[in-house]
PDB file of C-alpha atoms and ligand atoms in Angstrom:
ATOM      1  CA  MET Z  20     113.739 113.972 154.687  1.00 98.00           C
ATOM      2  CA  VAL Z  21     117.469 114.469 155.004  1.00 99.00           C
ATOM      3  CA  THR Z  22     120.283 114.366 152.454  1.00 99.00           C
ATOM      4  CA  CYS Z  23     123.023 111.737 152.592  1.00 99.00           C
ATOM      5  CA  TYR Z  24     125.955 110.990 150.307  1.00 98.00           C
ATOM      6  CA  ASP Z  25     127.836 107.993 151.707  1.00 98.00           C
ATOM      7  CA  ALA Z  26     127.493 104.653 153.472  1.00 98.00           C
ATOM      8  CA  ALA Z  27     128.968 105.869 156.789  1.00 98.00           C
ATOM      9  CA  PHE Z  28     126.228 108.424 157.364  1.00 98.00           C
ATOM     10  CA  ALA Z  29     123.547 106.208 155.768  1.00 98.00           C
ATOM     11  CA  SER Z  30     124.189 103.543 158.417  1.00 98.00           C
ATOM     12  CA  LEU Z  31     123.623 106.177 161.135  1.00 98.00           C
ATOM     13  CA  ILE Z  32     120.475 107.575 159.489  1.00 98.00           C
ATOM     14  CA  GLU Z  33     119.201 103.986 159.301  1.00 98.00           C
ATOM     15  CA  LYS Z  34     119.084 104.068 163.136  1.00 98.00           C
ATOM     16  CA  THR Z  35     116.678 107.063 163.134  1.00 98.00           C
ATOM     17  CA  ALA Z  36     112.988 107.375 162.194  1.00 98.00           C
ATOM     18  CA  ILE Z  37     113.708 109.554 159.120  1.00 98.00           C
ATOM     19  CA  ASP Z  38     111.198 108.727 156.344  1.00 98.00           C
ATOM     20  CA  MET Z  39     113.122 109.722 153.216  1.00 98.00           C
ATOM     21  CA  VAL Z  40     116.785 110.108 152.273  1.00 99.00           C
ATOM     22  CA  LEU Z  41     117.869 112.275 149.343  1.00 99.00           C
ATOM     23  CA  VAL Z  42     121.180 111.832 147.582  1.00 99.00           C
ATOM     24  CA  GLY Z  43     121.092 115.480 146.541  1.00 98.00           C
ATOM     25  CA  ASP Z  44     123.235 117.015 143.854  1.00 98.00           C
ATOM     26  CA  SER Z  45     124.174 119.309 146.757  1.00 98.00           C
ATOM     27  CA  LEU Z  46     126.949 116.709 147.039  1.00 98.00           C
ATOM     28  CA  GLY Z  47     128.734 119.021 144.596  1.00 98.00           C
ATOM     29  CA  ASN Z  48     129.029 121.742 147.243  1.00 96.00           C
ATOM     30  CA  VAL Z  49     128.993 119.578 150.366  1.00 97.00           C
ATOM     31  CA  ILE Z  50     131.288 116.686 149.387  1.00 98.00           C
ATOM     32  CA  LEU Z  51     133.143 117.553 146.197  1.00 98.00           C
ATOM     33  CA  GLY Z  52     134.154 121.142 147.018  1.00 97.00           C
ATOM     34  CA  LEU Z  53     132.427 122.591 143.955  1.00 98.00           C
ATOM     35  CA  LYS Z  54     130.989 126.100 144.094  1.00 96.00           C
ATOM     36  CA  ASP Z  55     127.536 125.007 142.876  1.00 97.00           C
ATOM     37  CA  THR Z  56     125.647 121.946 141.588  1.00 98.00           C
ATOM     38  CA  ILE Z  57     126.130 122.676 137.869  1.00 98.00           C
ATOM     39  CA  PRO Z  58     129.254 120.476 137.355  1.00 98.00           C
ATOM     40  CA  VAL Z  59     127.731 117.439 139.120  1.00 98.00           C
ATOM     41  CA  THR Z  60     127.544 114.476 136.702  1.00 98.00           C
ATOM     42  CA  MET Z  61     125.542 111.268 136.381  1.00 98.00           C
ATOM     43  CA  GLU Z  62     128.712 109.364 137.372  1.00 98.00           C
ATOM     44  CA  HIS Z  63     128.913 111.327 140.647  1.00 98.00           C
ATOM     45  CA  MET Z  64     125.228 110.696 141.353  1.00 99.00           C
ATOM     46  CA  VAL Z  65     125.304 106.956 140.584  1.00 99.00           C
ATOM     47  CA  HIS Z  66     128.508 106.490 142.638  1.00 98.00           C
ATOM     48  CA  HIS Z  67     127.140 108.235 145.763  1.00 99.00           C
ATOM     49  CA  THR Z  68     123.602 106.826 145.436  1.00 99.00           C
ATOM     50  CA  ALA Z  69     125.010 103.284 145.266  1.00 99.00           C
ATOM     51  CA  ALA Z  70     127.119 103.913 148.400  1.00 99.00           C
ATOM     52  CA  VAL Z  71     124.017 105.004 150.330  1.00 99.00           C
ATOM     53  CA  ALA Z  72     121.844 102.207 148.895  1.00 98.00           C
ATOM     54  CA  ARG Z  73     124.332  99.545 150.071  1.00 98.00           C
ATOM     55  CA  VAL Z  74     123.385 100.181 153.708  1.00 98.00           C
ATOM     56  CA  LEU Z  75     120.060 102.048 153.729  1.00 98.00           C
ATOM     57  CA  ARG Z  76     117.087  99.714 154.258  1.00 97.00           C
ATOM     58  CA  ARG Z  77     113.993 101.391 155.704  1.00 97.00           C
ATOM     59  CA  PRO Z  78     113.772 105.019 154.497  1.00 98.00           C
ATOM     60  CA  MET Z  79     112.738 105.732 150.905  1.00 98.00           C
ATOM     61  CA  LEU Z  80     115.825 106.583 148.834  1.00 99.00           C
ATOM     62  CA  VAL Z  81     115.534 109.439 146.321  1.00 99.00           C
ATOM     63  CA  ALA Z  82     118.363 110.483 143.981  1.00 99.00           C
ATOM     64  CA  ASP Z  83     118.723 113.843 142.250  1.00 99.00           C
ATOM     65  CA  MET Z  84     118.994 113.913 138.467  1.00 99.00           C
ATOM     66  CA  PRO Z  85     121.913 116.326 137.863  1.00 98.00           C
ATOM     67  CA  PHE Z  86     122.086 119.392 135.606  1.00 98.00           C
ATOM     68  CA  LEU Z  87     121.169 118.664 131.956  1.00 98.00           C
ATOM     69  CA  SER Z  88     120.721 114.924 132.571  1.00 98.00           C
ATOM     70  CA  TYR Z  89     116.969 115.099 131.773  1.00 98.00           C
ATOM     71  CA  ASN Z  90     116.396 118.320 129.795  1.00 97.00           C
ATOM     72  CA  ILE Z  91     117.645 117.242 126.367  1.00 97.00           C
ATOM     73  CA  SER Z  92     115.012 114.626 125.548  1.00 98.00           C
ATOM     74  CA  ILE Z  93     112.566 112.170 127.057  1.00 98.00           C
ATOM     75  CA  GLU Z  94     114.865 109.318 126.013  1.00 98.00           C
ATOM     76  CA  GLN Z  95     117.816 110.925 127.834  1.00 98.00           C
ATOM     77  CA  ALA Z  96     115.676 111.385 130.967  1.00 98.00           C
ATOM     78  CA  LEU Z  97     114.535 107.734 130.876  1.00 98.00           C
ATOM     79  CA  ARG Z  98     118.065 106.382 130.389  1.00 98.00           C
ATOM     80  CA  ASN Z  99     119.579 108.478 133.166  1.00 99.00           C
ATOM     81  CA  ALA Z 100     116.727 107.923 135.637  1.00 99.00           C
ATOM     82  CA  GLY Z 101     117.019 104.209 134.831  1.00 98.00           C
ATOM     83  CA  ARG Z 102     120.708 104.299 135.813  1.00 98.00           C
ATOM     84  CA  LEU Z 103     119.934 105.908 139.192  1.00 99.00           C
ATOM     85  CA  ILE Z 104     117.349 103.194 139.872  1.00 98.00           C
ATOM     86  CA  GLN Z 105     119.222 100.164 138.448  1.00 98.00           C
ATOM     87  CA  GLU Z 106     122.878 100.987 139.156  1.00 98.00           C
ATOM     88  CA  GLY Z 107     122.356 103.416 142.057  1.00 98.00           C
ATOM     89  CA  GLY Z 108     119.588 101.534 143.856  1.00 98.00           C
ATOM     90  CA  ALA Z 109     117.340 104.616 144.289  1.00 99.00           C
ATOM     91  CA  GLN Z 110     113.575 104.168 144.602  1.00 98.00           C
ATOM     92  CA  ALA Z 111     112.703 107.554 143.090  1.00 99.00           C
ATOM     93  CA  VAL Z 112     114.381 110.409 141.239  1.00 99.00           C
ATOM     94  CA  LYS Z 113     114.075 114.175 141.800  1.00 99.00           C
ATOM     95  CA  LEU Z 114     113.981 116.680 138.944  1.00 98.00           C
ATOM     96  CA  GLU Z 115     114.079 120.490 139.149  1.00 98.00           C
ATOM     97  CA  GLY Z 116     111.598 122.543 137.128  1.00 98.00           C
ATOM     98  CA  GLY Z 117     107.967 123.134 136.176  1.00 98.00           C
ATOM     99  CA  ALA Z 118     106.012 123.122 132.909  1.00 98.00           C
ATOM    100  CA  ALA Z 119     109.136 122.575 130.779  1.00 98.00           C
ATOM    101  CA  ILE Z 120     109.840 119.124 132.284  1.00 98.00           C
ATOM    102  CA  VAL Z 121     106.250 117.833 132.406  1.00 98.00           C
ATOM    103  CA  PRO Z 122     106.772 115.538 129.349  1.00 98.00           C
ATOM    104  CA  GLN Z 123     109.801 113.957 131.065  1.00 98.00           C
ATOM    105  CA  VAL Z 124     107.892 113.499 134.340  1.00 98.00           C
ATOM    106  CA  LYS Z 125     104.992 111.792 132.522  1.00 98.00           C
ATOM    107  CA  ALA Z 126     107.373 109.456 130.665  1.00 98.00           C
ATOM    108  CA  LEU Z 127     109.277 108.489 133.834  1.00 98.00           C
ATOM    109  CA  VAL Z 128     106.075 107.834 135.779  1.00 98.00           C
ATOM    110  CA  ALA Z 129     104.702 105.787 132.851  1.00 98.00           C
ATOM    111  CA  ALA Z 130     107.916 103.732 132.937  1.00 98.00           C
ATOM    112  CA  GLY Z 131     107.361 102.926 136.616  1.00 98.00           C
ATOM    113  CA  ILE Z 132     109.876 105.397 138.061  1.00 98.00           C
ATOM    114  CA  PRO Z 133     108.516 107.488 140.952  1.00 98.00           C
ATOM    115  CA  VAL Z 134     109.366 111.185 140.529  1.00 99.00           C
ATOM    116  CA  VAL Z 135     109.784 113.924 143.131  1.00 99.00           C
ATOM    117  CA  GLY Z 136     109.429 117.485 141.784  1.00 99.00           C
ATOM    118  CA  HIS Z 137     111.407 120.529 142.949  1.00 98.00           C
ATOM    119  CA  LEU Z 138     110.198 124.150 142.595  1.00 98.00           C
ATOM    120  CA  GLY Z 139     111.179 127.545 144.009  1.00 98.00           C
ATOM    121  CA  LEU Z 140     114.938 128.028 144.340  1.00 98.00           C
ATOM    122  CA  THR Z 141     116.179 125.415 141.887  1.00 98.00           C
ATOM    123  CA  PRO Z 142     119.992 125.505 142.214  1.00 98.00           C
ATOM    124  CA  GLN Z 143     120.589 124.022 138.736  1.00 98.00           C
ATOM    125  CA  SER Z 144     119.083 127.265 137.317  1.00 97.00           C
ATOM    126  CA  ILE Z 145     121.224 129.512 139.491  1.00 96.00           C
ATOM    127  CA  HIS Z 146     122.529 131.503 136.497  1.00 96.00           C
ATOM    128  CA  THR Z 147     118.957 132.239 135.365  1.00 95.00           C
ATOM    129  CA  LEU Z 148     117.718 133.045 138.880  1.00 96.00           C
ATOM    130  CA  GLY Z 149     120.699 135.317 139.565  1.00 94.00           C
ATOM    131  CA  GLY Z 150     121.568 133.989 143.021  1.00 93.00           C
ATOM    132  CA  TYR Z 151     120.382 131.988 146.006  1.00 94.00           C
ATOM    133  CA  LYS Z 152     117.340 134.065 146.943  1.00 95.00           C
ATOM    134  CA  VAL Z 153     113.689 133.584 147.856  1.00 97.00           C
ATOM    135  CA  GLN Z 154     111.523 132.702 144.836  1.00 97.00           C
ATOM    136  CA  GLY Z 155     107.802 133.062 144.100  1.00 96.00           C
ATOM    137  CA  ARG Z 156     107.251 136.536 145.538  1.00 96.00           C
ATOM    138  CA  GLY Z 157     104.317 138.547 144.106  1.00 93.00           C
ATOM    139  CA  ALA Z 158     103.018 137.473 140.692  1.00 92.00           C
ATOM    140  CA  GLN Z 159     105.742 134.793 140.434  1.00 95.00           C
ATOM    141  CA  GLY Z 160     103.770 132.924 143.094  1.00 98.00           C
ATOM    142  CA  ASP Z 161     100.854 132.249 140.695  1.00 97.00           C
ATOM    143  CA  GLU Z 162     103.290 130.793 138.170  1.00 97.00           C
ATOM    144  CA  LEU Z 163     104.829 128.528 140.816  1.00 98.00           C
ATOM    145  CA  LEU Z 164     101.378 127.328 141.943  1.00 98.00           C
ATOM    146  CA  ALA Z 165     100.445 126.582 138.311  1.00 98.00           C
ATOM    147  CA  ASP Z 166     103.731 124.653 137.845  1.00 98.00           C
ATOM    148  CA  ALA Z 167     103.024 122.664 141.016  1.00 98.00           C
ATOM    149  CA  GLN Z 168      99.592 121.695 139.722  1.00 98.00           C
ATOM    150  CA  LEU Z 169     101.047 120.646 136.357  1.00 98.00           C
ATOM    151  CA  LEU Z 170     103.663 118.475 138.084  1.00 98.00           C
ATOM    152  CA  ALA Z 171     101.017 116.880 140.311  1.00 98.00           C
ATOM    153  CA  ALA Z 172      98.848 116.141 137.276  1.00 98.00           C
ATOM    154  CA  ALA Z 173     101.913 114.652 135.541  1.00 98.00           C
ATOM    155  CA  GLY Z 174     102.265 112.203 138.447  1.00 98.00           C
ATOM    156  CA  VAL Z 175     104.962 113.392 140.873  1.00 98.00           C
ATOM    157  CA  CYS Z 176     104.743 111.511 144.195  1.00 98.00           C
ATOM    158  CA  ALA Z 177     106.008 114.509 146.225  1.00 98.00           C
ATOM    159  CA  LEU Z 178     107.177 118.067 145.642  1.00 99.00           C
ATOM    160  CA  VAL Z 179     110.148 119.869 147.212  1.00 98.00           C
ATOM    161  CA  LEU Z 180     109.576 123.611 147.722  1.00 98.00           C
ATOM    162  CA  GLU Z 181     112.844 125.487 148.307  1.00 98.00           C
ATOM    163  CA  LEU Z 182     113.101 129.080 149.560  1.00 98.00           C
ATOM    164  CA  VAL Z 183     109.548 130.252 148.945  1.00 98.00           C
ATOM    165  CA  PRO Z 184     107.384 132.500 151.149  1.00 98.00           C
ATOM    166  CA  GLN Z 185     105.394 130.606 153.799  1.00 98.00           C
ATOM    167  CA  PRO Z 186     101.929 131.670 152.441  1.00 98.00           C
ATOM    168  CA  LEU Z 187     102.832 130.378 148.969  1.00 98.00           C
ATOM    169  CA  ALA Z 188     104.094 127.070 150.413  1.00 98.00           C
ATOM    170  CA  LEU Z 189     100.792 126.749 152.299  1.00 98.00           C
ATOM    171  CA  ALA Z 190      98.752 127.526 149.151  1.00 98.00           C
ATOM    172  CA  VAL Z 191     100.661 124.871 147.162  1.00 98.00           C
ATOM    173  CA  THR Z 192     100.329 122.346 150.003  1.00 98.00           C
ATOM    174  CA  LYS Z 193      96.560 122.924 150.159  1.00 98.00           C
ATOM    175  CA  ALA Z 194      96.188 122.701 146.372  1.00 98.00           C
ATOM    176  CA  LEU Z 195      98.021 119.361 145.966  1.00 98.00           C
ATOM    177  CA  SER Z 196      97.054 115.868 147.066  1.00 97.00           C
ATOM    178  CA  VAL Z 197     100.712 114.722 147.024  1.00 98.00           C
ATOM    179  CA  PRO Z 198     102.985 115.756 149.930  1.00 98.00           C
ATOM    180  CA  THR Z 199     105.057 118.925 149.802  1.00 98.00           C
ATOM    181  CA  ILE Z 200     108.511 118.904 151.399  1.00 99.00           C
ATOM    182  CA  GLY Z 201     109.873 122.319 152.365  1.00 98.00           C
ATOM    183  CA  ILE Z 202     113.322 123.816 152.846  1.00 98.00           C
ATOM    184  CA  GLY Z 203     113.153 127.500 153.703  1.00 98.00           C
ATOM    185  CA  ALA Z 204     109.404 127.337 153.004  1.00 98.00           C
ATOM    186  CA  GLY Z 205     107.995 127.607 156.550  1.00 98.00           C
ATOM    187  CA  PRO Z 206     106.317 125.035 158.798  1.00 98.00           C
ATOM    188  CA  GLU Z 207     103.132 124.349 156.807  1.00 98.00           C
ATOM    189  CA  THR Z 208     104.470 121.990 154.161  1.00 98.00           C
ATOM    190  CA  ASP Z 209     103.730 118.291 154.726  1.00 98.00           C
ATOM    191  CA  GLY Z 210     107.402 117.469 155.349  1.00 98.00           C
ATOM    192  CA  GLN Z 211     110.786 119.154 155.690  1.00 98.00           C
ATOM    193  CA  VAL Z 212     114.220 118.515 154.169  1.00 98.00           C
ATOM    194  CA  LEU Z 213     117.647 119.725 155.269  1.00 98.00           C
ATOM    195  CA  VAL Z 214     121.162 119.061 154.023  1.00 98.00           C
ATOM    196  CA  LEU Z 215     122.705 116.608 156.526  1.00 98.00           C
ATOM    197  CA  HIS Z 216     126.025 118.443 156.876  1.00 98.00           C
ATOM    198  CA  ASP Z 217     124.178 121.738 157.481  1.00 98.00           C
ATOM    199  CA  LEU Z 218     121.985 120.388 160.287  1.00 98.00           C
ATOM    200  CA  LEU Z 219     125.025 118.670 161.831  1.00 98.00           C
ATOM    201  CA  GLY Z 220     126.929 121.978 161.849  1.00 98.00           C
ATOM    202  CA  PHE Z 221     129.923 121.052 159.705  1.00 96.00           C
ATOM    203  CA  ASN Z 222     130.391 124.630 158.541  1.00 92.00           C
ATOM    204  CA  GLY Z 223     130.185 127.183 161.361  1.00 91.00           C
ATOM    205  CA  GLU Z 224     130.097 130.081 158.903  1.00 93.00           C
ATOM    206  CA  PHE Z 225     127.017 128.793 157.014  1.00 93.00           C
ATOM    207  CA  THR Z 226     124.083 130.327 158.895  1.00 96.00           C
ATOM    208  CA  PRO Z 227     121.154 130.958 156.509  1.00 96.00           C
ATOM    209  CA  LYS Z 228     117.841 132.029 158.101  1.00 96.00           C
ATOM    210  CA  PHE Z 229     116.084 128.749 157.240  1.00 97.00           C
ATOM    211  CA  LEU Z 230     118.671 126.494 158.908  1.00 98.00           C
ATOM    212  CA  LYS Z 231     118.572 125.035 162.421  1.00 98.00           C
ATOM    213  CA  LYS Z 232     121.796 123.338 163.506  1.00 98.00           C
ATOM    214  CA  TYR Z 233     121.231 120.294 165.710  1.00 98.00           C
ATOM    215  CA  ALA Z 234     124.932 119.708 166.446  1.00 98.00           C
ATOM    216  CA  ASN Z 235     128.301 121.368 166.072  1.00 97.00           C
ATOM    217  CA  LEU Z 236     130.195 118.484 164.463  1.00 98.00           C
ATOM    218  CA  GLY Z 237     132.616 120.771 162.620  1.00 97.00           C
ATOM    219  CA  GLU Z 238     134.047 121.964 165.933  1.00 97.00           C
ATOM    220  CA  LEU Z 239     134.107 118.402 167.361  1.00 98.00           C
ATOM    221  CA  VAL Z 240     136.065 117.126 164.344  1.00 98.00           C
ATOM    222  CA  VAL Z 241     138.632 119.928 164.633  1.00 98.00           C
ATOM    223  CA  GLN Z 242     139.043 119.220 168.358  1.00 98.00           C
ATOM    224  CA  ALA Z 243     139.371 115.426 167.913  1.00 98.00           C
ATOM    225  CA  VAL Z 244     141.906 115.641 165.049  1.00 98.00           C
ATOM    226  CA  SER Z 245     143.917 118.292 166.950  1.00 98.00           C
ATOM    227  CA  ARG Z 246     144.048 116.085 170.074  1.00 98.00           C
ATOM    228  CA  TYR Z 247     145.218 113.100 167.979  1.00 98.00           C
ATOM    229  CA  ASP Z 248     147.873 115.269 166.306  1.00 98.00           C
ATOM    230  CA  ALA Z 249     149.130 116.563 169.668  1.00 98.00           C
ATOM    231  CA  ASP Z 250     149.108 113.057 171.227  1.00 98.00           C
ATOM    232  CA  VAL Z 251     151.285 111.673 168.397  1.00 98.00           C
ATOM    233  CA  LYS Z 252     153.699 114.599 168.431  1.00 98.00           C
ATOM    234  CA  GLU Z 253     154.025 114.515 172.239  1.00 98.00           C
ATOM    235  CA  GLY Z 254     154.513 110.727 172.355  1.00 98.00           C
ATOM    236  CA  HIS Z 255     151.216 109.916 174.132  1.00 98.00           C
ATOM    237  CA  PHE Z 256     149.812 107.829 171.254  1.00 98.00           C
ATOM    238  CA  PRO Z 257     150.173 104.983 170.569  1.00 97.00           C
ATOM    239  CA  GLY Z 258     150.643 103.774 174.159  1.00 96.00           C
ATOM    240  CA  PRO Z 259     151.383 100.229 175.376  1.00 95.00           C
ATOM    241  CA  GLU Z 260     147.647  99.406 175.250  1.00 96.00           C
ATOM    242  CA  HIS Z 261     147.625 100.102 171.485  1.00 97.00           C
ATOM    243  CA  SER Z 262     150.821  98.132 170.683  1.00 96.00           C
ATOM    244  CA  PHE Z 263     151.442  94.446 169.907  1.00 97.00           C
ATOM    245  CA  GLN Z 264     154.298  92.921 171.920  1.00 94.00           C
ATOM    246  CA  SER Z 265     154.382  89.655 169.955  1.00 92.00           C
TER     247      SER Z 265
HETATM  248  O1  KIV Y  26     120.450 118.752 146.404  1.00 81.78           O
HETATM  249  C1  KIV Y  26     119.826 118.887 147.476  1.00 81.78           C
HETATM  250  O2  KIV Y  26     120.353 118.662 148.573  1.00 81.78           O
HETATM  251  C2  KIV Y  26     118.429 119.310 147.406  1.00 81.78           C
HETATM  252  C3  KIV Y  26     117.736 119.613 148.693  1.00 81.78           C
HETATM  253  C4  KIV Y  26     118.217 120.880 149.281  1.00 81.78           C
HETATM  254  C5  KIV Y  26     116.273 119.612 148.535  1.00 81.78           C
HETATM  255  O3  KIV Y  26     117.899 119.412 146.353  1.00 81.78           O
END
């Protein structure tokens, strides 16, 4: 699984063998320049999900439900998930949290909306967790395993595990019949997810332990735009081959 937020990148991902695409609320940090995911709205999510859905065909498309778009009531969760499916074109929605959101998960699944769960470091709860740090150490691990089992029983079709110790990720993976998808959770989950712009190396300064960069696109973009700028200022572009004589 990889994240994606627009049609340009979706058309490139379409050419790969990636199984699942997530329009993550990480679009707040990655695309909108926000400092965290808390201000991301349903409008942002529908807008970006629809852009991806216009070109994505083969991979399964999952959209994040943003902060407080599903916690107020079951009705609110159904309405907002319905928007991501109907207006956004997603095939499933992802919700952060454990026991507290089980009623919402059951209602969405009963309404025919596939749900992906998300446990461990749940960025929408960053103020409660006190920072972006590994979750589920020590006794907290038992609680996370219990939450995972509750979500599975409620009908999630997959579970994202973010920033949890490898042995805990393995224990959850063994305990569930639905696939686990890890990020910073070691190699033993059923699948992996990374933020597209992180794996492409857009931000040279972002080097968390769990990340592997498969390209250095940030540097390539700076070089390409600088060459264009210099060409224009030095009179090398546009040349005769780029101009219309009649
Ligand atoms: O918003 C996001 O990109 C995510 C992934 C990191 C799992 O939730």
